[in-house]
Each structure stands twice: as C-alpha cells, then as structure tokens.
Amino acid sequence: MKGFTAVLLIWTLISPSSSGGGSGEAWPTHLACRSGGLEVLYQSCDPLQDFGFSVDQCSKQLKSNLNIRFGIILRHDIKELFLDIALISKGSSILNFSYPICEEDQPKFSFCGRRKG
Amino acid sequence: MALDVGCFLLALLCSASCEVITSLDQTCIEEEANRTYNCENLGLREIPDTLSNATEILDFSFNFLPTIQNGTFSRLINLTFLDLTRCQINLIHEDTFESHRQLSTLVLTGNPLIFMAETALNGPKTLKHLFLIQTGISNLQFIPADNLENLESLYLGSNQISSIKFPKDFPTQNLKVLDFQNNAIHYLSREDLNSVESTDLSLNFNGNDIKGIEPGAFSSRVFQSLNFGGTSNLSVIFNGLQNSTTQSLWLGAFEDTSNQDISSAMLKGLCDMSVGSLNLQKNHFSDFTASTFQCLTRLWELDLTATHLKELPSSIEHMNLLKRLVLSGNKFDELCQINATNFSSLTHLYIKGNQKKLHLGAACLEKLKNLQKLDLSHDDIEDPDCCNPQLKGLIHLQSLNLSYNAPLGLQSQAFRECPRLEILDLAFTHLHVDASRSPFQDLHFLRVLNLSHCALDTSNRHLLAGLADLQYLDFSGNRFPGRTIPKTNLLQTVGSVEILILSSCDLLSIEPHAFHSLGNISHIDLSHNSLTHDSINSLSHLKEIYLNLAANNIGIIPAHLLPVLSQQSTINLSQNPLDCTCSNVRFLTWYKENLQKLESLEGTVCANPPALRGVELSAVQLSCGMTVLGIFFLIVFLFLFTILLIFAAQYILRWKYQHI
C-alpha cells in the first residue's frame, strides 16, 4: 500500500501536463539553409504556432535570385503585412529594417489579401 | 493504516489538481456578455456548456469538429455569425443549421470538406455571406443550392475551380460579391458568364492566369468591379471585356508574377468599354506617350503605382475628366515632370514613396485649382524654403501630407497658398523654423495637425500661433528644454484643441498651469515619458477628460491628487512602476473603488515590493495601520499584562516580607 502510494505520488509529479502549448515549451529550432560555410537556424516566437522557412542558397554572398519557401497558417487576414528585420549581435543592434510587403494602396505580392485560415 | 490512507488521499489530490488546472485553460473568452464569444484554438470537440444560449457571434476557429450535424450547434439558436475556420470538418450533414433562423454569415474556410448534404445549409432565413475558401472544391456542384436565394457574397478562393459555370438551380440573382481568387480558371466562356445572373457584381479573378475570354462573354454586362490581378497577358482582358461596363477595373501585377508589357495598342481596347477607375500597378509600359492615354479619357480614377515612370508626356489631350490620379512608387526627379496641366480637374493626387529624391520645384501644380487632397509623403523631399513657391495655386487644398520626408525649412505663413487647409501631416519630417516665426499663421480652417517627431524648437512660443480652429494636435516625439513643459509655453496659442498628444516627449515634469489655456481639451496623451505624480497637479483644472499616463515613472500617488483623477472620465496608468506598499494605500483603495474609470487593467501592475511585482493592482489586498480588531487585541493584551504585573509584584513583595 505504502509502495503504491509512493509510486502514485512520484508519477503525478513527473508526468507531463496534458495541455501542451501553455506549458512554456518553445517551438523547435529548424534549419533554414546550410551551404557555403554558413548555417542559418530559426525558431518561431509565435505562441500559437510553428512555421516553415527554407532558403535554397546560403552562402555569405547572396546571389541575385533567392528562392524562399515559406509556409504558415494565417491567424488573421492579410490586409497589411510588413517585414521587420532587427539584427542584434552581443546585445547591441546592428541593423533595423522595415519593408512593406502588403499595403492597402499597394499590394506588392500575389498573396496579399489572403484570408485567415 | 491511517497514515497509508492519508498518503493515498494526498496522492489522489495531487493528480486531481493537475486535471483541474488544464481544464481551466479551455474556457472561451466572453467578448460581449451573453452575445459574443471567442473560442479560437482551444482544442474543443464540441460547443462548451459555458456559452450562453443567446450567443449571436461565435468564433470557433481552429478547433476539432470532423463531422457537423443537427445536434452540433442546436443550443445556439440566436447565432448570426459563425466562424468554423480550420476545424478539420470533413462532413456537413443534413439540417446542421436547421434551427438557426438568424444565421447570416457562415465561415468554413480551410476545412477539408468531402461532403455537404443537400439540406446542409437549410434553416437560415437569409444566409448572406458564405466563405468556402480553401475547402478543396473543384466543381461548383459540390455546394448545395438549397436556401441560397438571399446569398450576397460567396468566397471560393484557393480552391481547384477551373470553370465558373454555376449549376442551373443555383440562385445567383442577389449575388453582390463573387470571389474566385487563386483558382485554376484559365478560360471564361459566354455560358460561364451567363450562368451568373446578377448585376453590379464585384467579380474577383485575382491570381487566376486568364488565358482566354470568349468574344462577347462580357457583352452588355454591368459590374461594380472586376479584378484580373496577376494576369500575364492583359491583351486577353482588354479584348475580352468589349462592350461591358464596370465601375472599377483592377489589372495590377505583382512582384512574384511575371507579366508582359502593356502597349498603347492594348489600351485601345478601353475605348470599347466603360470603365470608371483603372488600376495598372506594377505593370511595365512598352511605350508611354500621349497616345497611350487616348482611350483613358473617360476615367475618373487612374492608378499608375510603381509602373516605372520617370515622367508623364507633356501634352495629353482630353484628360480633363480625371478626378483622382495615383503616381506613387515611381521614379520622378521633379514634381513638374508629372505635367499636371494635363489633368485640370484633379481633386486627389497621390505621389507617395517615390523611389528617388523628389524635388518640388516651383508652381508645378499651379493649374490644379480643384485639388483637395495631395499626398507627397515618403518622397525624400528636402527644401530649405517651404512651402509657398511649391504649392502656388492650390487654393482649394484641404488635405496635405508631407510626412516622412527629409528636413524642410518653414518660413512665416508657410502655407499662405493653401488657406483652406484642414488636415496637415508633417510627421517624421524635421522642420527648421526660425526663432519666433509662425509657419501656420492664418490656417483658419486647420482642424488636424500632425507634428510628431518633427524635431521642433519648442521654446518658440509663436510656433503654433494663428490656428484658431485646431481640434487635433499630435506633438509627440518633440523635446522640451529642461525636459519640462513650463508655465508659459507654445500650447497657449492653441486653446481650441480637443485632442492633444504629447507622448514620447522625454518629459520629466510639467509645471502647474502649463495647460491652463486648454479650455476645450477632452483627450490628453502623456504616455511614454518619465513623469512622476507631481505632473498630475497641472491637470487639476480639467474635468471629464481621457487621460493617458501609461509608461511613465509614477510610483506613488499622494492622497491630495486623487480628486484630480476622480474628476476625469477615463485614465490609463498601465506600465508604471506603481508602489503596492502601505505608503500608497490611499491610492490603492481609490483604484479599487474606481475600476470603471480605468483603462488597461491587465497592464496596470505593481513594481514594488518584489513579492507583488507583476500583480494587477485590482487584485492587491493590503492591510495597513492598526485595524479595529488589532486595537481590541492590543488592549486585551495590555490589560492581561498589567494584571500579570500586579500579581508578580504582589508575589515578590510577599516573598520579601516573609524573609525579613
């Protein structure tokens, strides 16, 4: 009896919580590309979901035609979409860059206007 | 034995409490009591009991309902809007919405539908908006036509549809919006278009590369709007739309689609159509001369955003009907290169985000006597002497946007040429104003002025002189000498202002009476500064205003300032390092008694003491000073202690006398 309760107590302490997402686990780190002596890794900061990002070439010198694969489930309609890049090295900011991808008066790409889901 | 049972019960309790915590995560958010609920992304497999029977608007997206049928939503008979995006729905059985008479909008986007019963959409009296985006539909016969007589919008984007021909029994007369974005429609025949019987339809073929249109398919049809965005060969469209009428024709291209150049010959097709507004964004013109405009003369709006233009032809004829012209994102060197004289009736002109430095020149827009709105933002415009020579002739201009440009030098009465200006936006454009000059003098009709982040010399007390009717002033991002707003300041000349924004001004303090002349004020934003409670003194004469003090340095608010806060209608104190100790207890009590006045309760948290850091102020319970009960126990204790002392004294004295 004593042994049984001891095992039960230990099990409740170490069994993982069943709710998943809210338990503070982060999304896994993925590989965006690996070539030319450079390896680029990324991790989703979106608490709701992970996304897919993959680039065909990865050398330190970017060639003119870069093919980017990107996949994400939209949680909102895309009426406006901005790309913000912030490069931080050792705590200090190197680069801050913002580029409008979709705006109401200039939808630059064919996916601008896609809806949630 | 008792110990064993006790341990066992403890173990059970531990495992039981884990269950309770996880199920608490799964309640829907009640956005409007008994009416609007958001159950997004909760892993639900059925409608939870916590939803009221009176629910009208329900967002149930990203849950798990592989099959829906007449029992699934039966309790919620008052539903008007139901969002079932990405619920993994495969089967929609008969009479699922039988009891939902009021249902008006149904969103089924992103569900891998393999079956919809004949009577799947029966029940709603007037189902108006139906979303079937990305549901794997390849044939319009998949959608049951029963009960769709009142349908106004049908969204069928991102499917595998190749023909838009509706089945005979499908009621299309009342359709206003038909969206076929990103399908596989390559050909439009007369039969296809005849199966859609509505007039004034907005028809969207964006992302379908239409390669052929049967001659006469659009003949004599009247549309509200037609969108053929991303079509690689626009001559197909210009030929195929012969004899049709549309308010709006969208033929833009995208960065990620390849398309052929537009030639002047192609645009001749517009002479056989009736078009009100034409959008050709991101297309490339193979030849661009006066004759390109030959068949554009009946347009009232022309959008040539990012069409790689360096200039417009000098003598274009008959463009005097055009009211709105968009030339954003092109490559003009000088404003005069747009040859505005060709467009004498223009009321709206947009040249935003020019890809080179735009030089305003002098009187380039002089002939545009009817111009009401001019957007020259994000153009890297730089001029030491603005803006009368540049804006000469724009006597009816109501709205001017010169934001996000390079530094401008403003003289006295800098906008004398535009006396009827009502809205002026200069945000993020540094302004050089000589000492004591009043650049906005005589703008009697100006209601809205945006001077955000203009690097202004705020010691110039005449800066805002002459703005008799100003209602809205955004003055954020401008610094004040000594990081304080003194008693006499430049705001004294704008007594009519109702909404004043002074956020991010790096302020440490505000002198009392600094806002004395703001008699009409109803909204003050002082967020993102470094103000302490002292500054609240300057607001003591104000009543019933919206006051934003978020992200400042407010720790303690002394009791004598609480009446000032009580006088206002809404206050935001979030993101302040608020003190939750007994030295601030009067404020904490006031806070809990005035929750209805406060905004952003979740962001208003304690910073001090460390044990309460991050706790919402509304949840803090403090007991400070002696309570009544404490005083009672103290008196009893002192009484008992006194009695004990008397007995002890008696005992010691007796002992002493006994030993004498």
PDB file of C-alpha atoms in Angstrom, chain A residues 1-13 15 17-23 47-49 72-77 99 101 103-117, chain B residues 3-5 7-8 10-12 14-15 18-19 22 25 40-41 59 61-62 83 85-86 109-110 131 133-134 155 158 179 181-182 206 250 253-257 281-282 303 305-306 328-329 352:
ATOM      1  CA  MET A   1       0.000   0.000   0.000  1.00  0.00           C
ATOM      2  CA  LYS A   2       2.758   2.358   1.055  1.00  0.00           C
ATOM      3  CA  GLY A   3       4.778   1.452  -2.024  1.00  0.00           C
ATOM      4  CA  PHE A   4       1.749   2.003  -4.280  1.00  0.00           C
ATOM      5  CA  THR A   5       1.009   5.466  -2.936  1.00  0.00           C
ATOM      6  CA  ALA A   6       4.676   6.372  -3.212  1.00  0.00           C
ATOM      7  CA  VAL A   7       4.687   5.379  -6.888  1.00  0.00           C
ATOM      8  CA  LEU A   8       1.407   7.263  -7.492  1.00  0.00           C
ATOM      9  CA  LEU A   9       2.801  10.432  -5.897  1.00  0.00           C
ATOM     10  CA  ILE A  10       6.003  10.221  -7.913  1.00  0.00           C
ATOM     11  CA  TRP A  11       4.024   9.648 -11.152  1.00  0.00           C
ATOM     12  CA  THR A  12       1.840  12.740 -10.622  1.00  0.00           C
ATOM     13  CA  LEU A  13       4.956  14.823 -10.087  1.00  0.00           C
ATOM     14  CA  SER A  15       4.061  13.122 -15.741  1.00  0.00           C
ATOM     15  CA  SER A  17       0.882  18.190 -18.234  1.00  0.00           C
ATOM     16  CA  SER A  18      -1.649  17.286 -20.932  1.00  0.00           C
ATOM     17  CA  SER A  19      -2.420  20.782 -22.167  1.00  0.00           C
ATOM     18  CA  GLY A  20       0.731  21.117 -24.275  1.00  0.00           C
ATOM     19  CA  GLY A  21       1.019  24.668 -25.671  1.00  0.00           C
ATOM     20  CA  GLY A  22       0.566  26.615 -22.495  1.00  0.00           C
ATOM     21  CA  SER A  23       3.230  24.831 -20.518  1.00  0.00           C
ATOM     22  CA  PRO A  47       2.917  31.286 -29.117  1.00  0.00           C
ATOM     23  CA  LEU A  48       0.156  29.813 -31.285  1.00  0.00           C
ATOM     24  CA  GLN A  49       2.118  28.002 -33.960  1.00  0.00           C
ATOM     25  CA  ILE A  72       2.320  29.493 -42.227  1.00  0.00           C
ATOM     26  CA  ILE A  73      -1.326  29.113 -41.324  1.00  0.00           C
ATOM     27  CA  LEU A  74      -2.822  32.600 -41.304  1.00  0.00           C
ATOM     28  CA  ARG A  75      -4.370  33.599 -37.994  1.00  0.00           C
ATOM     29  CA  HIS A  76      -5.543  36.899 -39.485  1.00  0.00           C
ATOM     30  CA  ASP A  77      -6.486  38.173 -42.960  1.00  0.00           C
ATOM     31  CA  TYR A  99       9.782  46.758 -45.626  1.00  0.00           C
ATOM     32  CA  ILE A 101       5.085  43.662 -48.293  1.00  0.00           C
ATOM     33  CA  GLU A 103      -0.325  47.637 -48.064  1.00  0.00           C
ATOM     34  CA  GLU A 104      -3.898  48.580 -48.840  1.00  0.00           C
ATOM     35  CA  ASP A 105      -2.833  51.015 -51.568  1.00  0.00           C
ATOM     36  CA  GLN A 106      -0.005  48.807 -52.885  1.00  0.00           C
ATOM     37  CA  PRO A 107      -0.299  45.019 -52.539  1.00  0.00           C
ATOM     38  CA  LYS A 108       3.185  44.095 -53.773  1.00  0.00           C
ATOM     39  CA  PHE A 109       2.736  40.318 -53.809  1.00  0.00           C
ATOM     40  CA  SER A 110       0.078  37.963 -55.077  1.00  0.00           C
ATOM     41  CA  PHE A 111      -0.696  36.589 -51.607  1.00  0.00           C
ATOM     42  CA  CYS A 112      -1.688  39.998 -50.239  1.00  0.00           C
ATOM     43  CA  GLY A 113      -5.391  39.834 -49.374  1.00  0.00           C
ATOM     44  CA  ARG A 114      -5.452  36.155 -48.383  1.00  0.00           C
ATOM     45  CA  ARG A 115      -7.761  35.409 -45.500  1.00  0.00           C
ATOM     46  CA  LYS A 116      -7.428  33.801 -42.072  1.00  0.00           C
ATOM     47  CA  GLY A 117      -7.250  30.005 -42.193  1.00  0.00           C
TER      48      GLY A 117
ATOM     49  CA  LEU B   3      -1.144   7.079   7.608  1.00  0.00           C
ATOM     50  CA  ASP B   4      -1.351   4.884   4.497  1.00  0.00           C
ATOM     51  CA  VAL B   5      -4.864   6.109   3.725  1.00  0.00           C
ATOM     52  CA  CYS B   7      -0.798   9.286   1.854  1.00  0.00           C
ATOM     53  CA  PHE B   8      -3.086   7.681  -0.692  1.00  0.00           C
ATOM     54  CA  LEU B  10      -2.755  13.043  -0.799  1.00  0.00           C
ATOM     55  CA  ALA B  11      -1.600  11.301  -3.951  1.00  0.00           C
ATOM     56  CA  LEU B  12      -5.131  11.348  -5.350  1.00  0.00           C
ATOM     57  CA  CYS B  14      -2.197  15.845  -6.386  1.00  0.00           C
ATOM     58  CA  SER B  15      -3.307  14.041  -9.513  1.00  0.00           C
ATOM     59  CA  CYS B  18      -3.410  18.650 -12.264  1.00  0.00           C
ATOM     60  CA  GLU B  19      -6.648  17.869 -14.125  1.00  0.00           C
ATOM     61  CA  THR B  22      -5.624  22.019 -17.540  1.00  0.00           C
ATOM     62  CA  ASP B  25      -7.252  26.794 -19.887  1.00  0.00           C
ATOM     63  CA  GLU B  40     -10.319  30.087 -31.039  1.00  0.00           C
ATOM     64  CA  ASN B  41      -7.645  27.466 -30.748  1.00  0.00           C
ATOM     65  CA  ASP B  59     -15.564  32.450 -33.382  1.00  0.00           C
ATOM     66  CA  SER B  61     -11.954  28.545 -35.410  1.00  0.00           C
ATOM     67  CA  PHE B  62      -9.005  26.186 -35.021  1.00  0.00           C
ATOM     68  CA  ASP B  83     -16.676  31.100 -37.826  1.00  0.00           C
ATOM     69  CA  THR B  85     -12.189  28.203 -39.939  1.00  0.00           C
ATOM     70  CA  ARG B  86      -9.834  25.213 -39.857  1.00  0.00           C
ATOM     71  CA  THR B 109     -12.533  28.371 -44.680  1.00  0.00           C
ATOM     72  CA  GLY B 110      -9.727  25.832 -44.542  1.00  0.00           C
ATOM     73  CA  PHE B 131     -16.950  31.510 -47.077  1.00  0.00           C
ATOM     74  CA  ILE B 133     -12.041  29.368 -49.179  1.00  0.00           C
ATOM     75  CA  GLN B 134      -9.520  26.543 -49.404  1.00  0.00           C
ATOM     76  CA  TYR B 155     -15.958  33.400 -51.361  1.00  0.00           C
ATOM     77  CA  SER B 158      -7.773  28.997 -53.117  1.00  0.00           C
ATOM     78  CA  ASP B 179     -14.574  35.835 -55.201  1.00  0.00           C
ATOM     79  CA  GLN B 181      -9.091  34.308 -56.164  1.00  0.00           C
ATOM     80  CA  ASN B 182      -6.254  31.834 -56.671  1.00  0.00           C
ATOM     81  CA  ASN B 206      -7.056  37.727 -58.833  1.00  0.00           C
ATOM     82  CA  TRP B 250      -8.094  46.162 -61.341  1.00  0.00           C
ATOM     83  CA  ALA B 253       0.714  42.940 -61.396  1.00  0.00           C
ATOM     84  CA  PHE B 254       2.817  41.597 -58.526  1.00  0.00           C
ATOM     85  CA  GLU B 255       6.485  41.151 -57.643  1.00  0.00           C
ATOM     86  CA  ASP B 256       6.084  37.393 -57.753  1.00  0.00           C
ATOM     87  CA  THR B 257       4.174  37.079 -61.039  1.00  0.00           C
ATOM     88  CA  GLN B 281       0.025  48.884 -60.574  1.00  0.00           C
ATOM     89  CA  LYS B 282       3.455  47.348 -61.135  1.00  0.00           C
ATOM     90  CA  ASP B 303      -3.726  54.297 -60.595  1.00  0.00           C
ATOM     91  CA  THR B 305       1.541  52.974 -58.821  1.00  0.00           C
ATOM     92  CA  ALA B 306       5.044  51.574 -59.365  1.00  0.00           C
ATOM     93  CA  SER B 328       3.135  56.556 -56.085  1.00  0.00           C
ATOM     94  CA  GLY B 329       6.231  54.394 -56.165  1.00  0.00           C
ATOM     95  CA  LYS B 352       3.824  58.602 -52.193  1.00  0.00           C
TER      96      LYS B 352
END
